Amino acid sequence: MAFLRQYIAPLLVVLVFLVALVAVSARIFLPADMAAPAPTAAIAPDQARAEISTRSGAIARLSPGLSALVNGLPEDL
């Protein structure tokens, strides 16, 4: 057990660190347009609500018992 704690665990920590370092450093070699953050577009609230209701309607049809969790409680309560 001491062998695992003294040799294997630190080796795993160093390996995970190195893999993360390589993954983060790989952005240097990407083309300039791919290295930038993902673009965010402003969506009108009505359009966003329509998209959400379309998706949640499809989910609610799958399981009627979960419609209150997916769509929220009705406003007339």
Short mmCIF file of N, CA, C and O in Angstrom, two decimals:
data_model
loop_
_atom_site.label_atom_id
_atom_site.label_comp_id
_atom_site.label_asym_id
_atom_site.label_seq_id
_atom_site.Cartn_x
_atom_site.Cartn_y
_atom_site.Cartn_z
N MET A 1 0.82 -1.19 0.00
CA MET A 1 0.00 0.00 0.00
C MET A 1 0.87 1.26 0.00
O MET A 1 0.52 2.24 -0.63
N ALA A 2 1.98 1.19 0.70
CA ALA A 2 2.88 2.35 0.73
C ALA A 2 3.49 2.59 -0.65
O ALA A 2 3.74 3.74 -1.02
N PHE A 3 3.71 1.51 -1.40
CA PHE A 3 4.26 1.65 -2.74
C PHE A 3 3.31 2.45 -3.62
O PHE A 3 3.73 3.32 -4.40
N LEU A 4 2.01 2.17 -3.52
CA LEU A 4 1.01 2.92 -4.29
C LEU A 4 1.00 4.39 -3.91
O LEU A 4 0.91 5.28 -4.76
N ARG A 5 1.08 4.65 -2.60
CA ARG A 5 1.03 6.02 -2.12
C ARG A 5 2.29 6.81 -2.47
O ARG A 5 2.23 8.00 -2.71
N GLN A 6 3.42 6.16 -2.49
CA GLN A 6 4.68 6.87 -2.70
C GLN A 6 5.07 6.98 -4.16
O GLN A 6 5.73 7.95 -4.54
N TYR A 7 4.69 6.02 -4.99
CA TYR A 7 5.17 6.03 -6.37
C TYR A 7 4.04 6.16 -7.40
O TYR A 7 4.15 6.95 -8.34
N ILE A 8 3.00 5.39 -7.25
CA ILE A 8 1.96 5.34 -8.26
C ILE A 8 1.07 6.59 -8.22
O ILE A 8 0.80 7.20 -9.26
N ALA A 9 0.61 6.99 -7.06
CA ALA A 9 -0.27 8.16 -6.94
C ALA A 9 0.40 9.44 -7.44
O ALA A 9 -0.20 10.17 -8.25
N PRO A 10 1.63 9.74 -7.03
CA PRO A 10 2.28 10.95 -7.58
C PRO A 10 2.50 10.86 -9.09
O PRO A 10 2.37 11.85 -9.81
N LEU A 11 2.79 9.67 -9.59
CA LEU A 11 2.97 9.49 -11.03
C LEU A 11 1.66 9.78 -11.77
O LEU A 11 1.66 10.44 -12.81
N LEU A 12 0.54 9.30 -11.25
CA LEU A 12 -0.75 9.58 -11.86
C LEU A 12 -1.07 11.07 -11.84
O LEU A 12 -1.60 11.61 -12.82
N VAL A 13 -0.76 11.74 -10.75
CA VAL A 13 -1.00 13.18 -10.65
C VAL A 13 -0.18 13.93 -11.69
O VAL A 13 -0.68 14.81 -12.39
N VAL A 14 1.07 13.56 -11.84
CA VAL A 14 1.94 14.21 -12.82
C VAL A 14 1.45 13.91 -14.24
O VAL A 14 1.44 14.81 -15.10
N LEU A 15 1.03 12.71 -14.50
CA LEU A 15 0.52 12.36 -15.83
C LEU A 15 -0.75 13.14 -16.18
O LEU A 15 -0.90 13.64 -17.31
N VAL A 16 -1.65 13.28 -15.22
CA VAL A 16 -2.87 14.05 -15.47
C VAL A 16 -2.52 15.51 -15.73
O VAL A 16 -3.07 16.16 -16.63
N PHE A 17 -1.58 16.05 -14.97
CA PHE A 17 -1.14 17.43 -15.19
C PHE A 17 -0.55 17.59 -16.59
O PHE A 17 -0.84 18.56 -17.28
N LEU A 18 0.28 16.66 -17.01
CA LEU A 18 0.90 16.76 -18.32
C LEU A 18 -0.12 16.66 -19.45
O LEU A 18 -0.03 17.38 -20.45
N VAL A 19 -1.10 15.78 -19.30
CA VAL A 19 -2.15 15.67 -20.32
C VAL A 19 -2.94 16.97 -20.40
O VAL A 19 -3.23 17.46 -21.50
N ALA A 20 -3.27 17.56 -19.26
CA ALA A 20 -3.99 18.83 -19.27
C ALA A 20 -3.14 19.94 -19.87
O ALA A 20 -3.65 20.78 -20.62
N LEU A 21 -1.86 19.94 -19.59
CA LEU A 21 -0.96 20.95 -20.15
C LEU A 21 -0.88 20.83 -21.66
O LEU A 21 -0.92 21.83 -22.39
N VAL A 22 -0.79 19.62 -22.16
CA VAL A 22 -0.73 19.40 -23.61
C VAL A 22 -2.05 19.83 -24.26
O VAL A 22 -2.06 20.48 -25.32
N ALA A 23 -3.18 19.52 -23.64
CA ALA A 23 -4.48 19.88 -24.20
C ALA A 23 -4.64 21.39 -24.27
O ALA A 23 -5.15 21.93 -25.26
N VAL A 24 -4.22 22.09 -23.24
CA VAL A 24 -4.35 23.54 -23.23
C VAL A 24 -3.34 24.18 -24.18
O VAL A 24 -3.64 25.15 -24.87
N SER A 25 -2.16 23.63 -24.26
CA SER A 25 -1.12 24.19 -25.12
C SER A 25 -1.38 23.93 -26.59
O SER A 25 -0.80 24.60 -27.45
N ALA A 26 -2.24 22.99 -26.91
CA ALA A 26 -2.51 22.67 -28.32
C ALA A 26 -3.18 23.84 -29.03
O ALA A 26 -3.12 23.92 -30.26
N ARG A 27 -3.78 24.76 -28.29
CA ARG A 27 -4.42 25.92 -28.93
C ARG A 27 -3.42 26.78 -29.66
O ARG A 27 -3.78 27.51 -30.59
N ILE A 28 -2.16 26.72 -29.30
CA ILE A 28 -1.14 27.52 -29.97
C ILE A 28 -1.03 27.12 -31.44
O ILE A 28 -0.81 27.97 -32.31
N PHE A 29 -1.20 25.86 -31.72
CA PHE A 29 -0.99 25.35 -33.07
C PHE A 29 -2.25 25.37 -33.93
O PHE A 29 -2.21 24.99 -35.09
N LEU A 30 -3.37 25.78 -33.38
CA LEU A 30 -4.60 25.88 -34.15
C LEU A 30 -4.56 27.11 -35.04
O LEU A 30 -3.90 28.10 -34.71
N PRO A 31 -5.28 27.08 -36.14
CA PRO A 31 -5.39 28.30 -36.95
C PRO A 31 -6.01 29.43 -36.13
O PRO A 31 -6.74 29.18 -35.16
N ALA A 32 -5.75 30.65 -36.51
CA ALA A 32 -6.18 31.81 -35.71
C ALA A 32 -7.69 31.84 -35.51
O ALA A 32 -8.17 32.20 -34.43
N ASP A 33 -8.47 31.44 -36.52
CA ASP A 33 -9.91 31.50 -36.36
C ASP A 33 -10.45 30.41 -35.45
O ASP A 33 -11.51 30.55 -34.87
N MET A 34 -9.72 29.33 -35.28
CA MET A 34 -10.19 28.26 -34.39
C MET A 34 -9.71 28.46 -32.96
O MET A 34 -10.27 27.88 -32.03
N ALA A 35 -8.68 29.26 -32.75
CA ALA A 35 -8.15 29.46 -31.41
C ALA A 35 -8.97 30.46 -30.62
O ALA A 35 -8.86 30.54 -29.41
N ALA A 36 -9.82 31.23 -31.30
CA ALA A 36 -10.64 32.23 -30.62
C ALA A 36 -11.78 31.55 -29.88
O ALA A 36 -12.18 30.44 -30.22
N PRO A 37 -12.32 32.22 -28.88
CA PRO A 37 -13.49 31.65 -28.18
C PRO A 37 -14.68 31.53 -29.11
O PRO A 37 -14.76 32.20 -30.14
N ALA A 38 -15.60 30.68 -28.76
CA ALA A 38 -16.79 30.49 -29.58
C ALA A 38 -17.62 31.76 -29.61
O ALA A 38 -17.75 32.44 -28.59
N PRO A 39 -18.17 32.11 -30.76
CA PRO A 39 -18.97 33.33 -30.84
C PRO A 39 -20.30 33.15 -30.12
O PRO A 39 -20.88 32.07 -30.09
N THR A 40 -20.75 34.23 -29.54
CA THR A 40 -22.06 34.23 -28.90
C THR A 40 -22.93 35.24 -29.62
O THR A 40 -22.53 36.37 -29.84
N ALA A 41 -24.08 34.82 -30.03
CA ALA A 41 -25.00 35.71 -30.74
C ALA A 41 -26.16 36.06 -29.83
O ALA A 41 -26.65 35.22 -29.06
N ALA A 42 -26.57 37.29 -29.91
CA ALA A 42 -27.72 37.72 -29.12
C ALA A 42 -28.98 37.14 -29.73
O ALA A 42 -29.22 37.26 -30.93
N ILE A 43 -29.80 36.51 -28.91
CA ILE A 43 -31.06 35.93 -29.37
C ILE A 43 -32.20 36.71 -28.72
O ILE A 43 -32.16 37.01 -27.53
N ALA A 44 -33.18 37.04 -29.51
CA ALA A 44 -34.34 37.75 -28.97
C ALA A 44 -35.04 36.84 -27.96
O ALA A 44 -35.15 35.64 -28.17
N PRO A 45 -35.54 37.41 -26.85
CA PRO A 45 -36.20 36.58 -25.83
C PRO A 45 -37.37 35.77 -26.37
O PRO A 45 -37.59 34.65 -25.97
N ASP A 46 -38.15 36.36 -27.29
CA ASP A 46 -39.30 35.62 -27.85
C ASP A 46 -38.84 34.42 -28.65
O ASP A 46 -39.43 33.34 -28.58
N GLN A 47 -37.77 34.59 -29.42
CA GLN A 47 -37.23 33.49 -30.22
C GLN A 47 -36.69 32.39 -29.30
O GLN A 47 -36.89 31.21 -29.54
N ALA A 48 -36.00 32.79 -28.23
CA ALA A 48 -35.45 31.81 -27.29
C ALA A 48 -36.58 31.03 -26.62
O ALA A 48 -36.50 29.82 -26.44
N ARG A 49 -37.65 31.75 -26.24
CA ARG A 49 -38.79 31.07 -25.60
C ARG A 49 -39.43 30.08 -26.56
O ARG A 49 -39.84 28.99 -26.17
N ALA A 50 -39.54 30.46 -27.83
CA ALA A 50 -40.15 29.57 -28.82
C ALA A 50 -39.31 28.32 -29.00
O ALA A 50 -39.85 27.21 -29.09
N GLU A 51 -37.98 28.48 -29.04
CA GLU A 51 -37.11 27.32 -29.18
C GLU A 51 -37.21 26.41 -27.96
O GLU A 51 -37.26 25.19 -28.09
N ILE A 52 -37.25 27.01 -26.78
CA ILE A 52 -37.33 26.20 -25.56
C ILE A 52 -38.66 25.48 -25.49
O ILE A 52 -38.73 24.31 -25.14
N SER A 53 -39.75 26.18 -25.83
CA SER A 53 -41.06 25.52 -25.76
C SER A 53 -41.17 24.39 -26.78
O SER A 53 -41.81 23.37 -26.52
N THR A 54 -40.54 24.56 -27.93
CA THR A 54 -40.55 23.49 -28.93
C THR A 54 -39.82 22.26 -28.41
O THR A 54 -40.31 21.14 -28.50
N ARG A 55 -38.65 22.50 -27.81
CA ARG A 55 -37.89 21.36 -27.27
C ARG A 55 -38.60 20.73 -26.09
O ARG A 55 -38.68 19.52 -25.97
N SER A 56 -39.10 21.57 -25.17
CA SER A 56 -39.74 21.02 -23.98
C SER A 56 -41.05 20.33 -24.33
O SER A 56 -41.44 19.38 -23.67
N GLY A 57 -41.74 20.79 -25.39
CA GLY A 57 -42.96 20.11 -25.81
C GLY A 57 -42.66 18.70 -26.27
O GLY A 57 -43.39 17.76 -25.98
N ALA A 58 -41.56 18.53 -26.99
CA ALA A 58 -41.18 17.20 -27.46
C ALA A 58 -40.80 16.31 -26.28
O ALA A 58 -41.13 15.13 -26.26
N ILE A 59 -40.14 16.88 -25.31
CA ILE A 59 -39.75 16.10 -24.13
C ILE A 59 -41.00 15.75 -23.32
O ILE A 59 -41.14 14.64 -22.83
N ALA A 60 -41.91 16.72 -23.18
CA ALA A 60 -43.11 16.48 -22.38
C ALA A 60 -43.98 15.41 -23.00
O ALA A 60 -44.67 14.68 -22.29
N ARG A 61 -43.99 15.30 -24.33
CA ARG A 61 -44.78 14.26 -24.97
C ARG A 61 -44.24 12.87 -24.66
O ARG A 61 -44.97 11.90 -24.65
N LEU A 62 -42.96 12.79 -24.37
CA LEU A 62 -42.39 11.50 -24.05
C LEU A 62 -42.85 10.99 -22.70
O LEU A 62 -43.06 9.82 -22.51
N SER A 63 -43.00 11.89 -21.76
CA SER A 63 -43.38 11.49 -20.42
C SER A 63 -44.33 12.52 -19.81
O SER A 63 -43.88 13.54 -19.29
N PRO A 64 -45.63 12.29 -19.87
CA PRO A 64 -46.59 13.28 -19.37
C PRO A 64 -46.46 13.56 -17.88
O PRO A 64 -46.74 14.66 -17.42
N GLY A 65 -46.01 12.61 -17.12
CA GLY A 65 -45.86 12.82 -15.69
C GLY A 65 -44.79 13.82 -15.33
O GLY A 65 -44.79 14.38 -14.23
N LEU A 66 -43.87 14.08 -16.25
CA LEU A 66 -42.79 15.02 -15.98
C LEU A 66 -43.03 16.40 -16.56
O LEU A 66 -42.16 17.25 -16.51
N SER A 67 -44.22 16.65 -17.10
CA SER A 67 -44.45 17.94 -17.76
C SER A 67 -44.33 19.11 -16.79
O SER A 67 -43.90 20.19 -17.18
N ALA A 68 -44.69 18.94 -15.53
CA ALA A 68 -44.54 20.03 -14.57
C ALA A 68 -43.08 20.33 -14.30
O ALA A 68 -42.70 21.48 -14.10
N LEU A 69 -42.24 19.32 -14.35
CA LEU A 69 -40.81 19.55 -14.15
C LEU A 69 -40.17 20.19 -15.37
O LEU A 69 -39.27 21.01 -15.24
N VAL A 70 -40.62 19.81 -16.56
CA VAL A 70 -40.02 20.31 -17.79
C VAL A 70 -40.52 21.72 -18.09
O VAL A 70 -39.76 22.63 -18.37
N ASN A 71 -41.86 21.91 -18.02
CA ASN A 71 -42.46 23.19 -18.42
C ASN A 71 -42.68 24.13 -17.25
O ASN A 71 -42.99 25.29 -17.45
N GLY A 72 -42.60 23.66 -16.04
CA GLY A 72 -42.91 24.49 -14.88
C GLY A 72 -44.37 24.38 -14.52
O GLY A 72 -45.19 23.82 -15.25
N LEU A 73 -44.71 24.96 -13.38
CA LEU A 73 -46.09 24.92 -12.95
C LEU A 73 -46.93 25.90 -13.76
O LEU A 73 -46.44 26.94 -14.19
N PRO A 74 -48.21 25.59 -13.96
CA PRO A 74 -49.07 26.53 -14.68
C PRO A 74 -49.21 27.83 -13.89
O PRO A 74 -49.17 27.84 -12.67
N GLU A 75 -49.39 28.93 -14.61
CA GLU A 75 -49.46 30.24 -13.94
C GLU A 75 -50.79 30.45 -13.25
O GLU A 75 -50.90 31.34 -12.38
N ASP A 76 -51.83 29.69 -13.57
CA ASP A 76 -53.15 29.91 -12.95
C ASP A 76 -53.25 29.31 -11.55
O ASP A 76 -54.27 29.41 -10.91
N LEU A 77 -52.20 28.67 -11.06
CA LEU A 77 -52.24 28.12 -9.69
C LEU A 77 -52.11 29.23 -8.75
O LEU A 77 -51.77 29.69 -7.95
#
